[in-house]
mmCIF file of C-alpha atoms in Angstrom:
data_model
loop_
_atom_site.group_PDB
_atom_site.id
_atom_site.type_symbol
_atom_site.label_atom_id
_atom_site.label_comp_id
_atom_site.label_asym_id
_atom_site.label_seq_id
_atom_site.Cartn_x
_atom_site.Cartn_y
_atom_site.Cartn_z
ATOM 1 C CA MET A 1 56.201 42.064 69.784
ATOM 2 C CA SER A 2 54.671 44.174 67.066
ATOM 3 C CA SER A 3 54.928 47.725 65.839
ATOM 4 C CA THR A 4 51.555 49.415 65.721
ATOM 5 C CA GLU A 5 49.958 52.659 64.740
ATOM 6 C CA LEU A 6 48.374 54.012 67.919
ATOM 7 C CA PRO A 7 44.757 55.178 67.935
ATOM 8 C CA ARG A 8 44.626 58.977 67.995
ATOM 9 C CA SER A 9 43.291 59.083 71.556
ATOM 10 C CA VAL A 10 46.055 56.815 72.848
ATOM 11 C CA ALA A 11 48.767 58.614 70.873
ATOM 12 C CA ALA A 12 47.613 61.960 72.227
ATOM 13 C CA ALA A 13 47.770 60.681 75.783
ATOM 14 C CA ALA A 14 51.216 59.173 75.301
ATOM 15 C CA ALA A 15 52.788 62.119 73.489
ATOM 16 C CA PRO A 16 54.704 64.782 75.432
ATOM 17 C CA LYS A 17 52.558 67.796 76.313
ATOM 18 C CA ALA A 18 54.237 70.322 74.056
ATOM 19 C CA GLY A 19 53.743 71.913 70.658
ATOM 20 C CA PRO A 20 53.570 69.907 67.439
ATOM 21 C CA VAL A 21 56.703 68.504 65.842
ATOM 22 C CA ARG A 22 57.699 69.803 62.430
ATOM 23 C CA VAL A 23 57.309 67.366 59.551
ATOM 24 C CA ALA A 24 59.054 68.417 56.346
ATOM 25 C CA GLU A 25 57.485 67.957 52.950
ATOM 26 C CA GLY A 26 57.805 64.348 51.850
ATOM 27 C CA GLU A 27 58.170 63.049 55.419
ATOM 28 C CA GLU A 28 55.730 61.126 57.561
ATOM 29 C CA LEU A 29 55.651 60.887 61.345
ATOM 30 C CA ARG A 30 54.237 57.942 63.249
ATOM 31 C CA ARG A 31 54.337 56.536 66.755
ATOM 32 C CA VAL A 32 55.408 53.031 67.687
ATOM 33 C CA THR A 33 54.449 51.580 71.037
ATOM 34 C CA LEU A 34 56.293 48.683 72.620
ATOM 35 C CA PRO A 35 56.356 47.562 76.256
ATOM 36 C CA GLY A 36 58.108 50.373 78.148
ATOM 37 C CA LEU A 37 58.761 52.392 74.981
ATOM 38 C CA ASP A 38 56.802 55.024 73.079
ATOM 39 C CA LEU A 39 58.846 56.070 70.056
ATOM 40 C CA ALA A 40 58.360 58.652 67.337
ATOM 41 C CA VAL A 41 59.591 57.565 63.907
ATOM 42 C CA ARG A 42 60.111 59.956 60.991
ATOM 43 C CA ALA A 43 59.832 58.276 57.601
ATOM 44 C CA ARG A 44 61.006 59.337 54.161
ATOM 45 C CA PRO A 45 59.416 56.659 51.931
ATOM 46 C CA ALA A 46 61.427 55.412 48.994
ATOM 47 C CA THR A 47 60.657 56.939 45.627
ATOM 48 C CA ARG A 48 60.999 53.618 43.812
ATOM 49 C CA PRO A 49 59.837 50.084 44.595
ATOM 50 C CA GLY A 50 62.252 47.532 45.933
ATOM 51 C CA ALA A 51 64.455 49.979 47.819
ATOM 52 C CA GLY A 52 66.151 48.551 50.896
ATOM 53 C CA PRO A 53 65.283 49.759 54.410
ATOM 54 C CA ALA A 54 67.433 52.283 56.271
ATOM 55 C CA LEU A 55 67.343 53.542 59.849
ATOM 56 C CA TYR A 56 68.919 56.803 61.021
ATOM 57 C CA VAL A 57 69.929 57.399 64.678
ATOM 58 C CA HIS A 58 70.644 60.930 65.949
ATOM 59 C CA GLY A 59 73.109 62.232 68.517
ATOM 60 C CA LEU A 60 72.941 63.709 72.021
ATOM 61 C CA GLY A 61 70.411 66.529 72.203
ATOM 62 C CA GLY A 62 69.300 65.876 68.641
ATOM 63 C CA SER A 63 66.291 64.237 67.058
ATOM 64 C CA SER A 64 65.176 62.529 63.877
ATOM 65 C CA GLN A 65 65.040 65.986 62.267
ATOM 66 C CA ASN A 66 68.854 65.952 62.167
ATOM 67 C CA TRP A 67 68.551 63.595 59.186
ATOM 68 C CA SER A 68 65.998 65.579 57.194
ATOM 69 C CA ALA A 69 68.698 67.189 55.030
ATOM 70 C CA LEU A 70 70.290 63.859 54.068
ATOM 71 C CA MET A 71 67.283 61.593 53.623
ATOM 72 C CA PRO A 72 66.001 63.113 50.350
ATOM 73 C CA TYR A 73 69.350 62.416 48.673
ATOM 74 C CA LEU A 74 68.974 58.701 49.422
ATOM 75 C CA ALA A 75 65.223 58.315 48.908
ATOM 76 C CA ASP A 76 65.610 56.686 45.493
ATOM 77 C CA LEU A 77 67.925 54.102 47.034
ATOM 78 C CA VAL A 78 66.488 53.355 50.492
ATOM 79 C CA ASP A 79 63.196 53.385 52.352
ATOM 80 C CA GLY A 80 64.302 55.636 55.193
ATOM 81 C CA GLU A 81 63.157 55.907 58.788
ATOM 82 C CA ALA A 82 64.724 58.063 61.498
ATOM 83 C CA VAL A 83 63.953 57.297 65.127
ATOM 84 C CA ASP A 84 63.745 59.732 68.025
ATOM 85 C CA LEU A 85 65.686 57.943 70.756
ATOM 86 C CA PRO A 86 63.807 57.524 74.071
ATOM 87 C CA GLY A 87 63.404 60.917 75.758
ATOM 88 C CA PHE A 88 64.435 62.906 72.659
ATOM 89 C CA GLY A 89 62.474 64.547 69.883
ATOM 90 C CA ASP A 90 58.874 63.427 70.247
ATOM 91 C CA SER A 91 59.621 60.091 71.929
ATOM 92 C CA ALA A 92 58.580 59.603 75.527
ATOM 93 C CA PRO A 93 61.178 58.819 78.216
ATOM 94 C CA PRO A 94 61.930 55.098 78.621
ATOM 95 C CA ALA A 95 59.818 53.499 81.326
ATOM 96 C CA ASP A 96 62.931 52.089 83.017
ATOM 97 C CA GLY A 97 64.799 55.432 82.880
ATOM 98 C CA ASP A 98 67.729 53.778 81.097
ATOM 99 C CA TYR A 99 69.559 56.341 78.931
ATOM 100 C CA SER A 100 72.763 54.334 78.645
ATOM 101 C CA VAL A 101 74.288 53.430 75.274
ATOM 102 C CA PRO A 102 73.196 49.779 75.757
ATOM 103 C CA GLY A 103 69.737 51.044 76.743
ATOM 104 C CA HIS A 104 69.386 53.135 73.582
ATOM 105 C CA ALA A 105 70.760 50.217 71.536
ATOM 106 C CA ARG A 106 68.107 47.908 72.996
ATOM 107 C CA ALA A 107 65.426 50.403 71.968
ATOM 108 C CA VAL A 108 66.745 50.427 68.386
ATOM 109 C CA ILE A 109 66.944 46.637 68.302
ATOM 110 C CA ARG A 110 63.415 46.281 69.627
ATOM 111 C CA LEU A 111 62.157 48.761 67.037
ATOM 112 C CA LEU A 112 63.828 46.814 64.213
ATOM 113 C CA ASP A 113 62.669 43.450 65.538
ATOM 114 C CA ALA A 114 59.104 44.681 65.926
ATOM 115 C CA ALA A 115 58.936 46.106 62.416
ATOM 116 C CA GLY A 116 60.740 43.167 60.818
ATOM 117 C CA ARG A 117 62.691 45.597 58.598
ATOM 118 C CA GLY A 118 66.165 44.146 59.046
ATOM 119 C CA PRO A 119 68.759 43.923 57.818
ATOM 120 C CA VAL A 120 68.857 47.693 57.362
ATOM 121 C CA HIS A 121 71.361 50.250 56.240
ATOM 122 C CA LEU A 122 72.056 51.744 59.692
ATOM 123 C CA LEU A 123 73.313 55.311 60.034
ATOM 124 C CA GLY A 124 74.289 57.015 63.305
ATOM 125 C CA ASN A 125 75.732 60.358 64.371
ATOM 126 C CA SER A 126 77.662 61.053 67.593
ATOM 127 C CA LEU A 127 75.796 59.239 70.408
ATOM 128 C CA GLY A 128 73.786 57.573 67.639
ATOM 129 C CA GLY A 129 77.080 56.360 66.180
ATOM 130 C CA ALA A 130 77.983 54.634 69.439
ATOM 131 C CA VAL A 131 74.487 53.153 69.627
ATOM 132 C CA ALA A 132 74.643 51.954 66.011
ATOM 133 C CA THR A 133 78.068 50.386 66.611
ATOM 134 C CA ARG A 134 76.688 48.379 69.507
ATOM 135 C CA VAL A 135 73.627 47.296 67.498
ATOM 136 C CA ALA A 136 75.821 46.144 64.610
ATOM 137 C CA ALA A 137 78.117 44.244 66.987
ATOM 138 C CA VAL A 138 75.495 42.385 68.994
ATOM 139 C CA ARG A 139 72.897 41.887 66.231
ATOM 140 C CA PRO A 140 74.735 41.529 62.923
ATOM 141 C CA ASP A 141 71.589 40.023 61.402
ATOM 142 C CA LEU A 142 69.903 43.430 61.641
ATOM 143 C CA VAL A 143 72.574 45.507 59.851
ATOM 144 C CA ARG A 144 73.440 45.353 56.155
ATOM 145 C CA THR A 145 75.738 48.399 56.126
ATOM 146 C CA LEU A 146 76.846 50.825 58.822
ATOM 147 C CA THR A 147 77.477 54.550 58.374
ATOM 148 C CA LEU A 148 78.923 56.488 61.314
ATOM 149 C CA VAL A 149 79.146 60.285 61.271
ATOM 150 C CA SER A 150 81.480 61.525 64.020
ATOM 151 C CA PRO A 151 80.704 58.512 66.232
ATOM 152 C CA ALA A 152 81.111 58.995 69.987
ATOM 153 C CA LEU A 153 83.776 56.335 70.476
ATOM 154 C CA PRO A 154 86.140 56.651 73.460
ATOM 155 C CA GLU A 155 89.033 59.118 73.242
ATOM 156 C CA LEU A 156 91.945 59.215 75.670
ATOM 157 C CA LEU A 157 92.429 62.959 75.168
ATOM 158 C CA VAL A 158 89.006 64.592 74.980
ATOM 159 C CA GLN A 159 88.932 67.957 73.228
ATOM 160 C CA ARG A 160 88.578 70.951 75.535
ATOM 161 C CA THR A 161 85.506 72.113 73.588
ATOM 162 C CA ALA A 162 83.778 68.793 74.397
ATOM 163 C CA LEU A 163 84.232 69.060 78.173
ATOM 164 C CA PRO A 164 81.059 71.119 78.883
ATOM 165 C CA THR A 165 78.967 68.389 77.252
ATOM 166 C CA ALA A 166 80.723 65.702 79.298
ATOM 167 C CA LEU A 167 80.100 67.706 82.472
ATOM 168 C CA LEU A 168 76.347 67.217 81.992
ATOM 169 C CA ALA A 169 76.970 63.679 83.238
ATOM 170 C CA VAL A 170 78.124 64.944 86.648
ATOM 171 C CA PRO A 171 75.306 64.757 89.238
ATOM 172 C CA GLY A 172 73.748 68.176 89.758
ATOM 173 C CA VAL A 173 75.498 69.912 86.864
ATOM 174 C CA ALA A 174 72.603 69.609 84.418
ATOM 175 C CA GLY A 175 70.191 71.078 86.966
ATOM 176 C CA LEU A 176 72.641 73.844 87.813
ATOM 177 C CA PHE A 177 73.157 74.637 84.143
ATOM 178 C CA GLY A 178 69.398 74.756 83.655
ATOM 179 C CA ARG A 179 69.038 77.236 86.481
ATOM 180 C CA LEU A 180 71.977 79.378 85.362
ATOM 181 C CA THR A 181 70.664 79.572 81.801
ATOM 182 C CA ARG A 182 67.008 80.017 82.695
ATOM 183 C CA GLY A 183 67.064 83.469 81.134
ATOM 184 C CA TRP A 184 68.507 82.278 77.819
ATOM 185 C CA THR A 185 66.117 82.399 74.906
ATOM 186 C CA ALA A 186 65.551 79.430 72.628
ATOM 187 C CA GLU A 187 67.329 81.384 69.909
ATOM 188 C CA GLN A 188 70.414 81.896 72.079
ATOM 189 C CA ARG A 189 70.531 78.207 72.957
ATOM 190 C CA THR A 190 70.075 77.169 69.330
ATOM 191 C CA LEU A 191 72.791 79.484 68.018
ATOM 192 C CA GLY A 192 75.122 78.124 70.687
ATOM 193 C CA VAL A 193 74.479 74.585 69.460
ATOM 194 C CA VAL A 194 75.051 75.656 65.843
ATOM 195 C CA ARG A 195 78.385 77.264 66.755
ATOM 196 C CA LEU A 196 79.426 74.098 68.590
ATOM 197 C CA CYS A 197 78.276 71.551 66.015
ATOM 198 C CA TYR A 198 78.921 73.221 62.653
ATOM 199 C CA GLY A 199 82.373 73.647 61.164
ATOM 200 C CA ASP A 200 81.082 76.850 59.590
ATOM 201 C CA PRO A 201 77.937 78.186 61.310
ATOM 202 C CA ALA A 202 77.200 80.260 58.202
ATOM 203 C CA ARG A 203 76.274 77.025 56.422
ATOM 204 C CA ALA A 204 73.184 76.725 58.626
ATOM 205 C CA ALA A 205 70.394 78.157 56.464
ATOM 206 C CA ALA A 206 68.265 80.850 58.085
ATOM 207 C CA GLU A 207 65.113 78.781 57.571
ATOM 208 C CA ASP A 208 66.712 75.748 59.210
ATOM 209 C CA VAL A 209 67.761 77.885 62.184
ATOM 210 C CA ARG A 210 64.193 79.172 62.563
ATOM 211 C CA HIS A 211 62.895 75.607 62.613
ATOM 212 C CA ALA A 212 65.586 74.634 65.136
ATOM 213 C CA VAL A 213 64.604 77.532 67.401
ATOM 214 C CA ALA A 214 60.967 76.431 67.291
ATOM 215 C CA GLU A 215 62.022 72.868 68.128
ATOM 216 C CA MET A 216 64.142 74.126 71.037
ATOM 217 C CA GLU A 217 61.175 76.092 72.375
ATOM 218 C CA ARG A 218 59.071 72.936 72.163
ATOM 219 C CA ARG A 219 61.640 70.754 73.914
ATOM 220 C CA LEU A 220 62.152 73.181 76.776
ATOM 221 C CA GLN A 221 58.496 72.616 77.674
ATOM 222 C CA LEU A 222 59.076 68.894 78.135
ATOM 223 C CA PRO A 223 59.459 67.882 81.794
ATOM 224 C CA HIS A 224 62.005 65.192 80.903
ATOM 225 C CA PHE A 225 64.267 67.388 78.738
ATOM 226 C CA TRP A 226 67.143 67.720 81.220
ATOM 227 C CA ALA A 227 66.770 64.142 82.498
ATOM 228 C CA ALA A 228 67.245 62.811 78.956
ATOM 229 C CA MET A 229 70.244 65.074 78.374
ATOM 230 C CA ARG A 230 71.847 64.249 81.710
ATOM 231 C CA GLY A 231 71.166 60.511 81.488
ATOM 232 C CA SER A 232 72.442 60.178 77.924
ATOM 233 C CA ALA A 233 75.556 62.271 78.609
ATOM 234 C CA ARG A 234 76.274 60.015 81.583
ATOM 235 C CA GLY A 235 75.654 57.029 79.318
ATOM 236 C CA ILE A 236 78.375 58.216 76.921
ATOM 237 C CA VAL A 237 80.838 58.760 79.774
ATOM 238 C CA ASP A 238 80.013 55.326 81.201
ATOM 239 C CA ALA A 239 80.497 53.750 77.769
ATOM 240 C CA TYR A 240 83.936 55.346 77.587
ATOM 241 C CA THR A 241 84.947 53.559 80.792
ATOM 242 C CA LEU A 242 83.579 50.098 80.011
ATOM 243 C CA GLY A 243 86.186 47.372 79.581
ATOM 244 C CA GLY A 244 86.246 43.849 78.254
ATOM 245 C CA GLN A 245 83.830 42.667 75.606
ATOM 246 C CA HIS A 246 81.456 45.572 76.328
ATOM 247 C CA ALA A 247 84.053 48.230 75.446
ATOM 248 C CA LEU A 248 82.982 50.222 72.403
ATOM 249 C CA TRP A 249 86.293 49.761 70.582
ATOM 250 C CA ARG A 250 86.099 46.020 71.216
ATOM 251 C CA GLN A 251 82.580 46.036 69.809
ATOM 252 C CA ALA A 252 83.750 48.015 66.780
ATOM 253 C CA GLU A 253 86.157 45.165 66.042
ATOM 254 C CA ARG A 254 83.235 42.720 66.101
ATOM 255 C CA VAL A 255 81.174 44.591 63.484
ATOM 256 C CA LEU A 256 80.770 42.500 60.331
ATOM 257 C CA ALA A 257 78.859 45.026 58.232
ATOM 258 C CA PRO A 258 80.717 47.122 55.640
ATOM 259 C CA THR A 259 81.245 50.468 57.361
ATOM 260 C CA LEU A 260 81.503 54.077 56.181
ATOM 261 C CA LEU A 261 83.205 56.460 58.615
ATOM 262 C CA VAL A 262 82.647 60.212 58.229
ATOM 263 C CA TYR A 263 84.800 62.712 60.146
ATOM 264 C CA GLY A 264 84.914 66.506 60.038
ATOM 265 C CA GLY A 265 88.148 68.448 60.321
ATOM 266 C CA ARG A 266 86.480 71.186 62.406
ATOM 267 C CA ASP A 267 84.597 68.878 64.760
ATOM 268 C CA GLN A 268 84.694 70.353 68.276
ATOM 269 C CA LEU A 269 83.168 67.283 69.952
ATOM 270 C CA VAL A 270 84.802 64.255 68.306
ATOM 271 C CA SER A 271 88.435 64.665 67.353
ATOM 272 C CA TYR A 272 89.356 64.424 63.676
ATOM 273 C CA ARG A 273 92.388 62.362 64.717
ATOM 274 C CA MET A 274 90.092 59.485 65.746
ATOM 275 C CA ALA A 275 89.432 58.736 62.069
ATOM 276 C CA ARG A 276 92.630 56.721 61.802
ATOM 277 C CA ARG A 277 91.896 54.588 64.867
ATOM 278 C CA ALA A 278 88.326 53.959 63.736
ATOM 279 C CA SER A 279 89.492 52.941 60.255
ATOM 280 C CA ALA A 280 91.768 50.356 61.840
ATOM 281 C CA ALA A 281 89.143 49.079 64.303
ATOM 282 C CA PHE A 282 86.299 48.315 61.893
ATOM 283 C CA ARG A 283 87.250 45.303 59.799
ATOM 284 C CA ASP A 284 85.601 46.468 56.546
ATOM 285 C CA ALA A 285 85.856 50.247 56.682
ATOM 286 C CA ARG A 286 86.070 53.118 54.248
ATOM 287 C CA LEU A 287 86.658 56.717 55.272
ATOM 288 C CA LEU A 288 85.235 60.053 54.172
ATOM 289 C CA THR A 289 86.994 63.083 55.641
ATOM 290 C CA LEU A 290 85.523 66.548 55.212
ATOM 291 C CA PRO A 291 88.137 69.105 56.359
ATOM 292 C CA ASP A 292 85.671 71.984 56.758
ATOM 293 C CA ALA A 293 82.852 70.019 58.397
ATOM 294 C CA GLY A 294 81.986 69.991 62.073
ATOM 295 C CA HIS A 295 80.133 67.424 64.170
ATOM 296 C CA VAL A 296 77.038 67.054 61.967
ATOM 297 C CA ALA A 297 78.422 66.566 58.468
ATOM 298 C CA MET A 298 75.120 65.086 57.269
ATOM 299 C CA MET A 299 73.524 68.491 57.969
ATOM 300 C CA GLU A 300 76.395 70.673 56.711
ATOM 301 C CA TYR A 301 77.410 68.613 53.681
ATOM 302 C CA PRO A 302 74.452 66.320 52.888
ATOM 303 C CA ARG A 303 75.362 65.937 49.203
ATOM 304 C CA GLU A 304 78.905 64.811 49.932
ATOM 305 C CA VAL A 305 77.838 62.429 52.689
ATOM 306 C CA ALA A 306 75.038 61.064 50.485
ATOM 307 C CA GLU A 307 77.440 60.374 47.638
ATOM 308 C CA ALA A 308 79.621 58.213 49.884
ATOM 309 C CA CYS A 309 76.541 56.503 51.351
ATOM 310 C CA ARG A 310 75.185 55.735 47.896
ATOM 311 C CA GLU A 311 78.410 54.004 46.922
ATOM 312 C CA LEU A 312 78.391 51.869 50.067
ATOM 313 C CA ILE A 313 74.700 50.980 49.762
ATOM 314 C CA ALA A 314 74.861 50.224 46.032
ATOM 315 C CA GLU A 315 77.729 47.790 46.601
ATOM 316 C CA ASN A 316 75.865 45.985 49.378
ATOM 317 C CA ARG A 317 72.366 45.517 48.068
ATOM 318 C CA PRO A 318 70.767 42.064 48.296
ATOM 319 C CA GLY A 319 72.040 39.893 45.472
ATOM 320 C CA VAL A 320 75.232 41.891 44.971
ATOM 321 C CA ALA A 321 78.276 39.706 45.528
ATOM 322 C CA HIS A 322 80.475 41.003 48.351
ATOM 323 C CA GLU A 323 83.890 39.589 49.076
ATOM 324 C CA GLU A 324 84.873 38.992 52.677
ATOM 325 C CA PRO A 325 87.610 41.407 53.825
ATOM 326 C CA THR A 326 91.029 39.846 54.219
ATOM 327 C CA ASP A 327 94.044 40.711 56.298
ATOM 328 C CA GLU A 328 97.495 41.352 54.900
ATOM 329 C CA ASP A 329 98.164 37.616 54.676
ATOM 330 C CA GLY A 330 95.051 37.099 52.575
ATOM 331 C CA ARG A 331 93.132 35.294 55.323
ATOM 332 C CA SER A 332 89.446 36.113 55.760
#
């Protein structure tokens, strides 16, 4: 398999029939075609030679633009790419209709294999955190370090504020919600997302909100918008119920890569109390807690998240000696 730049005519035919996607200054957008996949990849090239590769994976309802605030802070350290998961952002729906966590993980693995960029510094938020955990567990050769921002790992007691999102997985609910909210403007929908995902909605800059509104208007024109939301929400719920070796917590225990966990104290979707369990599950973990952050700390507090990422990445560059973690008895 190979990653290719599509001819303009082919790319135009494959792209969703909606308005153009915003590309911030310093970013590049390209399309990658693989059998059954047509992915949009947002790149923030490194500002110095020899920087290691990084891949960013967004959460449910998000896109590669969710990483635009963080990527500049790491551009001198990594050659960054952020993928739009199948059906999100400017990526086409998967040909097989598989929006499960394993399905999204396979798309990420195929992208990395095709580009030959691994091992990468892999970063994931929410759904993207669950996807990144699975990638790191099943393909350790592809992941140098792992950074998880409010990862969607199973909780026994789901927060009440997260229930409406989970309900999207119930057959018919997404369609019903779409009909009930048909009169909502893109601005109303966007502000609702900001209130849900930010610890302090006032931290969302007015310009960023305007761009988010424009992106929401674009996405609502896509015929697969609700299918991607419904399928991926169902994928998270299904992942919560998996047992055995496929259980996400079991896979977290298998991750070999040094891991940074980032949790926000005001997260309404992933409970702050899960930080302790996650720290115990990942064998080589460090924790950054941001008491005032919500679900998207990399957007609210990009400097603080970047500082922790820089420390992790700097300690795990090629050629830097890294001791194997040991248990309390000193065994590796």
